[in-house]
């Protein structure tokens, strides 16, 4: 593909991206629980821990992915962090 049409396509994509963000629905814990195999964490890792949230974890591609949800209302997704799987013992302490 010639460079100019490629740049025009990229510009169009970035120009419309904010419109997508405004119409996107938040991910709720109910949706996550029904569709993503995961482990319930008793406590969030220190880097994600704060008042009014809970965490769930998945394991994929040698990484542990921790999802953070609000305790309030629809329990929407509010954060995320990935950790190397070899750091599992440090993450759980």
PDB file of C-alpha atoms in Angstrom:
ATOM      1  CA  UNK A   1       0.000   0.000   0.000  1.00  0.00           C
ATOM      2  CA  UNK A   2       1.431   3.425  -0.885  1.00  0.00           C
ATOM      3  CA  UNK A   3       2.477   5.584   2.053  1.00  0.00           C
ATOM      4  CA  UNK A   4      -0.040   8.439   1.547  1.00  0.00           C
ATOM      5  CA  UNK A   5      -3.169   6.228   1.573  1.00  0.00           C
ATOM      6  CA  UNK A   6      -1.778   4.410   4.615  1.00  0.00           C
ATOM      7  CA  UNK A   7      -1.297   7.728   6.437  1.00  0.00           C
ATOM      8  CA  UNK A   8      -4.794   8.845   5.479  1.00  0.00           C
ATOM      9  CA  UNK A   9      -6.273   5.608   6.819  1.00  0.00           C
ATOM     10  CA  UNK A  10      -4.330   5.970  10.075  1.00  0.00           C
ATOM     11  CA  UNK A  11      -5.448   9.590  10.436  1.00  0.00           C
ATOM     12  CA  UNK A  12      -9.069   8.563   9.945  1.00  0.00           C
ATOM     13  CA  UNK A  13      -8.714   5.822  12.543  1.00  0.00           C
ATOM     14  CA  UNK A  14      -7.239   8.159  15.154  1.00  0.00           C
ATOM     15  CA  UNK A  15      -9.742  10.908  14.373  1.00  0.00           C
ATOM     16  CA  UNK A  16     -12.671   8.580  15.053  1.00  0.00           C
ATOM     17  CA  UNK A  17     -11.193   6.751  18.057  1.00  0.00           C
ATOM     18  CA  UNK A  18     -12.522   9.219  20.667  1.00  0.00           C
ATOM     19  CA  UNK A  19     -16.050   8.648  19.356  1.00  0.00           C
ATOM     20  CA  UNK A  20     -15.654   4.910  20.020  1.00  0.00           C
ATOM     21  CA  UNK A  21     -14.456   5.559  23.543  1.00  0.00           C
ATOM     22  CA  UNK A  22     -17.484   7.701  24.331  1.00  0.00           C
ATOM     23  CA  UNK A  23     -19.917   4.975  23.272  1.00  0.00           C
ATOM     24  CA  UNK A  24     -18.127   2.010  24.836  1.00  0.00           C
ATOM     25  CA  UNK A  25     -19.962   0.383  27.718  1.00  0.00           C
ATOM     26  CA  UNK A  26     -17.951  -0.317  30.871  1.00  0.00           C
ATOM     27  CA  UNK A  27     -17.043  -3.930  31.617  1.00  0.00           C
ATOM     28  CA  UNK A  28     -18.892  -5.118  34.705  1.00  0.00           C
ATOM     29  CA  UNK A  29     -17.774  -7.890  37.019  1.00  0.00           C
ATOM     30  CA  UNK A  30     -20.921  -9.827  36.117  1.00  0.00           C
ATOM     31  CA  UNK A  31     -19.852  -9.863  32.440  1.00  0.00           C
ATOM     32  CA  UNK A  32     -16.243 -10.702  33.335  1.00  0.00           C
ATOM     33  CA  UNK A  33     -17.233 -13.544  35.656  1.00  0.00           C
ATOM     34  CA  UNK A  34     -19.476 -15.129  33.034  1.00  0.00           C
ATOM     35  CA  UNK A  35     -16.932 -14.975  30.220  1.00  0.00           C
ATOM     36  CA  UNK A  36     -13.378 -15.109  31.624  1.00  0.00           C
ATOM     37  CA  UNK A  37     -11.957 -18.120  33.513  1.00  0.00           C
ATOM     38  CA  UNK A  38     -10.257 -16.614  36.564  1.00  0.00           C
ATOM     39  CA  UNK A  39      -9.203 -16.994  40.176  1.00  0.00           C
ATOM     40  CA  UNK A  40     -10.667 -14.915  42.998  1.00  0.00           C
ATOM     41  CA  UNK A  41      -7.921 -13.144  44.923  1.00  0.00           C
ATOM     42  CA  UNK A  42      -8.458 -12.663  48.642  1.00  0.00           C
ATOM     43  CA  UNK A  43      -6.475  -9.415  48.426  1.00  0.00           C
ATOM     44  CA  UNK A  44      -5.259  -7.284  45.542  1.00  0.00           C
ATOM     45  CA  UNK A  45      -1.491  -7.099  44.977  1.00  0.00           C
ATOM     46  CA  UNK A  46       0.107  -4.130  46.751  1.00  0.00           C
ATOM     47  CA  UNK A  47       0.483  -2.170  43.504  1.00  0.00           C
ATOM     48  CA  UNK A  48      -3.286  -2.372  42.868  1.00  0.00           C
ATOM     49  CA  UNK A  49      -4.684  -2.443  46.400  1.00  0.00           C
ATOM     50  CA  UNK A  50      -6.887   0.429  47.485  1.00  0.00           C
ATOM     51  CA  UNK A  51     -10.126   0.976  49.355  1.00  0.00           C
ATOM     52  CA  UNK A  52     -13.316  -0.126  47.614  1.00  0.00           C
ATOM     53  CA  UNK A  53     -11.919  -2.578  45.026  1.00  0.00           C
ATOM     54  CA  UNK A  54     -11.475  -6.319  44.563  1.00  0.00           C
ATOM     55  CA  UNK A  55      -9.230  -8.294  42.207  1.00  0.00           C
ATOM     56  CA  UNK A  56      -9.416 -11.339  39.979  1.00  0.00           C
ATOM     57  CA  UNK A  57      -6.530 -13.062  38.178  1.00  0.00           C
ATOM     58  CA  UNK A  58      -5.989 -14.994  34.967  1.00  0.00           C
ATOM     59  CA  UNK A  59      -2.943 -16.867  33.710  1.00  0.00           C
ATOM     60  CA  UNK A  60      -2.046 -16.564  30.034  1.00  0.00           C
ATOM     61  CA  UNK A  61       1.165 -16.584  27.990  1.00  0.00           C
ATOM     62  CA  UNK A  62       3.456 -16.939  31.004  1.00  0.00           C
ATOM     63  CA  UNK A  63       1.897 -13.908  32.645  1.00  0.00           C
ATOM     64  CA  UNK A  64      -0.550 -13.353  35.461  1.00  0.00           C
ATOM     65  CA  UNK A  65      -3.118 -10.712  34.581  1.00  0.00           C
ATOM     66  CA  UNK A  66      -4.884  -9.038  37.493  1.00  0.00           C
ATOM     67  CA  UNK A  67      -8.181  -7.256  36.878  1.00  0.00           C
ATOM     68  CA  UNK A  68      -9.483  -4.693  39.377  1.00  0.00           C
ATOM     69  CA  UNK A  69     -13.185  -4.002  39.896  1.00  0.00           C
ATOM     70  CA  UNK A  70     -15.025  -1.445  41.997  1.00  0.00           C
ATOM     71  CA  UNK A  71     -16.999  -2.715  44.992  1.00  0.00           C
ATOM     72  CA  UNK A  72     -19.752  -0.205  44.272  1.00  0.00           C
ATOM     73  CA  UNK A  73     -22.756  -0.214  41.946  1.00  0.00           C
ATOM     74  CA  UNK A  74     -22.346  -2.394  38.851  1.00  0.00           C
ATOM     75  CA  UNK A  75     -18.828  -3.344  39.975  1.00  0.00           C
ATOM     76  CA  UNK A  76     -17.139  -1.922  36.883  1.00  0.00           C
ATOM     77  CA  UNK A  77     -13.606  -2.664  35.724  1.00  0.00           C
ATOM     78  CA  UNK A  78     -11.246   0.052  37.018  1.00  0.00           C
ATOM     79  CA  UNK A  79      -7.708  -1.266  36.571  1.00  0.00           C
ATOM     80  CA  UNK A  80      -5.365  -3.917  35.243  1.00  0.00           C
ATOM     81  CA  UNK A  81      -1.762  -5.036  35.624  1.00  0.00           C
ATOM     82  CA  UNK A  82       0.277  -7.959  34.267  1.00  0.00           C
ATOM     83  CA  UNK A  83       3.028  -9.751  36.141  1.00  0.00           C
ATOM     84  CA  UNK A  84       5.558 -12.376  34.979  1.00  0.00           C
ATOM     85  CA  UNK A  85       4.381 -15.851  36.025  1.00  0.00           C
ATOM     86  CA  UNK A  86       7.712 -16.592  37.688  1.00  0.00           C
ATOM     87  CA  UNK A  87       6.815 -13.820  40.175  1.00  0.00           C
ATOM     88  CA  UNK A  88       3.708 -15.652  41.387  1.00  0.00           C
ATOM     89  CA  UNK A  89       4.949 -16.245  44.919  1.00  0.00           C
ATOM     90  CA  UNK A  90       5.825 -12.547  45.383  1.00  0.00           C
ATOM     91  CA  UNK A  91       2.441 -11.501  43.998  1.00  0.00           C
ATOM     92  CA  UNK A  92       0.545 -13.705  46.441  1.00  0.00           C
ATOM     93  CA  UNK A  93       2.357 -12.406  49.548  1.00  0.00           C
TER      94      UNK A  93
END
